């Protein structure tokens, strides 16, 4: 959905981070190995920022939701951290960072998704969070309580995805 926000603002989406002026890293904050992978990716992109086209480095996702204050202190190379509860204002925050005028409200929308998983498959989110609170699991603390998407919205998106897949 995040890519869709940038597409609506007429940004060109590139595959190679060396070509990007804005690099956005989506992070996982669930298990240790995923956290390490996210941090390593941020550090790798921060290094790239020194040499390539990149002007802005943005990190978002579950790791940011869980550890935003610590990350701000530990990773000054990152220009903007976006936690999940800030996604409704994602474009507003990015526009402020990159100093572009906000012409219209540009919010995350499932129907504007750009699918990055190839042409044969696509993920379809049906719900967010979990209310079970198993003692060993951080998901409810990161993603909040279980909230289902509306059935009609899921069906509408499923139909759009099906018609766009080969
Ligand atoms: S059911 Fe338990 S293990 Fe699964 S996401 Fe919810 S809290 Fe975590």
Short mmCIF file of C-alpha atoms and ligand atoms in Angstrom, two decimals:
data_model
loop_
_atom_site.label_atom_id
_atom_site.label_comp_id
_atom_site.label_asym_id
_atom_site.label_seq_id
_atom_site.Cartn_x
_atom_site.Cartn_y
_atom_site.Cartn_z
CA UNK A 1 0.00 0.00 0.00
CA UNK A 2 2.89 2.31 0.79
CA UNK A 3 4.19 2.03 -2.78
CA UNK A 4 0.71 3.00 -3.99
CA UNK A 5 0.93 6.28 -2.07
CA UNK A 6 4.12 7.18 -3.94
CA UNK A 7 2.70 6.05 -7.27
CA UNK A 8 -0.28 8.39 -6.75
CA UNK A 9 2.23 11.23 -6.30
CA UNK A 10 3.88 10.26 -9.62
CA UNK A 11 7.12 8.95 -8.15
CA UNK A 12 9.00 6.42 -10.23
CA UNK A 13 9.40 3.11 -8.37
CA UNK A 14 12.81 1.51 -8.95
CA UNK A 15 14.02 -1.99 -8.11
CA UNK A 16 17.64 -1.21 -7.41
CA UNK A 17 18.20 0.89 -4.24
CA UNK A 18 21.28 2.40 -5.90
CA UNK A 19 18.91 4.23 -8.26
CA UNK A 20 16.56 5.52 -5.57
CA UNK A 21 16.46 9.03 -4.17
CA UNK A 22 14.23 7.87 -1.34
CA UNK A 23 14.84 4.46 0.20
CA UNK A 24 12.07 3.05 2.38
CA UNK A 25 12.77 -0.02 4.48
CA UNK A 26 9.83 -2.01 5.78
CA UNK A 27 10.89 -3.80 8.95
CA UNK A 28 9.78 -6.78 11.01
CA UNK A 29 10.04 -6.59 14.81
CA UNK A 30 8.77 -10.02 15.76
CA UNK A 31 11.65 -12.48 16.26
CA UNK A 32 15.34 -11.86 16.88
CA UNK A 33 16.56 -12.97 13.47
CA UNK A 34 14.03 -10.69 11.73
CA UNK A 35 15.01 -7.75 13.93
CA UNK A 36 18.69 -8.34 13.13
CA UNK A 37 17.90 -8.57 9.43
CA UNK A 38 16.00 -5.27 9.57
CA UNK A 39 18.82 -3.49 11.41
CA UNK A 40 21.41 -4.88 9.00
CA UNK A 41 19.33 -3.72 6.05
CA UNK A 42 19.00 -0.22 7.54
CA UNK A 43 22.79 -0.07 8.09
CA UNK A 44 23.47 -1.33 4.56
CA UNK A 45 21.15 1.31 3.07
CA UNK A 46 22.69 4.00 5.31
CA UNK A 47 26.05 3.12 3.80
CA UNK A 48 24.57 3.32 0.32
CA UNK A 49 23.17 6.75 1.18
CA UNK A 50 26.77 7.99 1.47
CA UNK A 51 27.67 6.97 -2.08
CA UNK A 52 24.59 6.60 -4.27
CA UNK A 53 21.65 8.81 -5.31
CA UNK A 54 19.79 8.42 -2.03
CA UNK A 55 18.80 11.65 -0.33
CA UNK A 56 16.38 10.28 2.24
CA UNK A 57 16.30 7.08 4.23
CA UNK A 58 12.99 6.08 5.81
CA UNK A 59 12.28 3.08 8.05
CA UNK A 60 8.79 1.87 8.87
CA UNK A 61 6.98 -1.23 10.06
CA UNK A 62 6.81 -3.39 13.16
CA UNK A 63 10.37 -2.84 14.39
CA UNK A 64 9.72 0.91 14.38
CA UNK A 65 6.35 0.42 16.09
CA UNK A 66 8.08 -1.52 18.86
CA UNK A 67 11.35 0.37 19.34
CA UNK A 68 10.93 3.80 17.73
CA UNK A 69 12.55 5.87 20.51
CA UNK A 70 15.57 3.55 20.76
CA UNK A 71 15.97 3.48 16.97
CA UNK A 72 15.90 7.28 16.71
CA UNK A 73 18.78 7.44 19.20
CA UNK A 74 20.75 4.55 17.68
CA UNK A 75 20.35 5.28 13.97
CA UNK A 76 20.73 9.01 13.18
CA UNK A 77 21.38 8.04 9.53
CA UNK A 78 17.65 7.43 9.17
CA UNK A 79 15.75 10.59 8.23
CA UNK A 80 12.29 9.43 9.23
CA UNK A 81 10.88 6.58 11.32
CA UNK A 82 7.23 5.76 10.69
CA UNK A 83 5.46 3.53 13.17
CA UNK A 84 2.34 1.62 12.18
CA UNK A 85 0.02 3.99 14.06
CA UNK A 86 1.34 6.85 11.89
CA UNK A 87 0.41 5.24 8.56
CA UNK A 88 -2.79 7.29 8.19
CA UNK A 89 -0.56 10.37 7.91
CA UNK A 90 2.25 8.66 5.99
CA UNK A 91 2.23 10.97 2.99
CA UNK A 92 1.95 14.08 5.17
CA UNK A 93 5.09 13.07 7.10
CA UNK A 94 7.08 12.07 4.01
CA UNK A 95 6.06 15.26 2.15
CA UNK A 96 7.26 17.34 5.10
CA UNK A 97 10.59 15.50 5.09
CA UNK A 98 11.24 15.86 1.36
CA UNK A 99 9.75 19.35 1.29
CA UNK A 100 7.01 18.94 -1.28
CA UNK A 101 3.66 20.64 -1.20
CA UNK A 102 0.68 18.53 -0.16
CA UNK A 103 -1.89 19.01 -2.91
CA UNK A 104 -4.49 16.48 -1.80
CA UNK A 105 -5.08 13.94 0.93
CA UNK A 106 -3.15 10.83 -0.08
CA UNK A 107 -3.91 7.97 2.27
CA UNK A 108 -3.11 4.27 2.21
CA UNK A 109 -5.74 2.39 0.26
CA UNK A 110 -5.91 -1.35 -0.38
CA UNK A 111 -7.29 -0.64 -3.85
CA UNK A 112 -4.17 1.33 -4.81
CA UNK A 113 -1.70 -1.41 -3.92
CA UNK A 114 1.26 -2.02 -6.20
CA UNK A 115 1.96 -5.77 -6.06
CA UNK A 116 5.66 -6.48 -5.65
CA UNK A 117 5.47 -10.27 -5.42
CA UNK A 118 5.42 -11.05 -9.13
CA UNK A 119 2.55 -11.73 -11.47
CA UNK A 120 1.29 -15.11 -10.26
CA UNK A 121 0.48 -14.46 -6.61
CA UNK A 122 -0.59 -11.69 -4.24
CA UNK A 123 -1.22 -11.48 -0.51
CA UNK A 124 -4.70 -10.46 0.61
CA UNK A 125 -4.96 -9.11 4.12
CA UNK A 126 -8.20 -10.04 5.85
CA UNK A 127 -7.50 -8.82 9.38
CA UNK A 128 -5.07 -6.96 11.57
CA UNK A 129 -3.68 -7.78 15.03
CA UNK A 130 -4.52 -10.50 17.51
CA UNK A 131 -6.42 -10.55 20.83
CA UNK A 132 -5.13 -13.87 22.14
CA UNK A 133 -2.06 -12.60 24.00
CA UNK A 134 -0.16 -15.88 24.18
CA UNK A 135 2.60 -15.27 26.73
CA UNK A 136 5.49 -15.95 24.31
CA UNK A 137 4.20 -13.75 21.47
CA UNK A 138 4.70 -10.03 20.76
CA UNK A 139 2.20 -9.71 17.92
CA UNK A 140 -0.67 -8.26 20.04
CA UNK A 141 1.70 -5.64 21.47
CA UNK A 142 2.96 -4.65 18.04
CA UNK A 143 -0.17 -4.90 15.89
CA UNK A 144 -2.87 -4.31 18.51
CA UNK A 145 -6.08 -6.29 19.06
CA UNK A 146 -7.73 -8.31 16.32
CA UNK A 147 -9.63 -6.15 13.83
CA UNK A 148 -11.18 -7.71 10.76
CA UNK A 149 -11.47 -5.84 7.47
CA UNK A 150 -14.99 -5.44 6.12
CA UNK A 151 -16.08 -8.48 4.08
CA UNK A 152 -17.17 -6.34 1.11
CA UNK A 153 -13.76 -4.58 1.02
CA UNK A 154 -11.90 -7.90 1.08
CA UNK A 155 -14.06 -9.24 -1.76
CA UNK A 156 -13.59 -6.08 -3.82
CA UNK A 157 -9.82 -6.27 -3.43
CA UNK A 158 -9.79 -10.03 -4.13
CA UNK A 159 -11.64 -9.46 -7.41
CA UNK A 160 -9.25 -6.70 -8.43
CA UNK A 161 -6.23 -8.86 -7.60
CA UNK A 162 -7.66 -11.86 -9.45
CA UNK A 163 -8.33 -9.83 -12.58
CA UNK A 164 -4.83 -8.35 -12.54
CA UNK A 165 -2.98 -11.69 -12.09
CA UNK A 166 -1.93 -13.92 -14.99
S1 LIG B 1 -2.59 -16.49 18.52
FE1 LIG B 1 -0.91 -16.28 20.03
S2 LIG B 1 0.91 -16.82 18.82
FE2 LIG B 1 -0.67 -16.36 17.31
S3 LIG B 1 -0.43 -14.15 16.87
FE3 LIG B 1 -1.94 -14.31 18.52
S4 LIG B 1 -0.75 -14.06 20.40
FE4 LIG B 1 0.72 -14.56 18.75
#
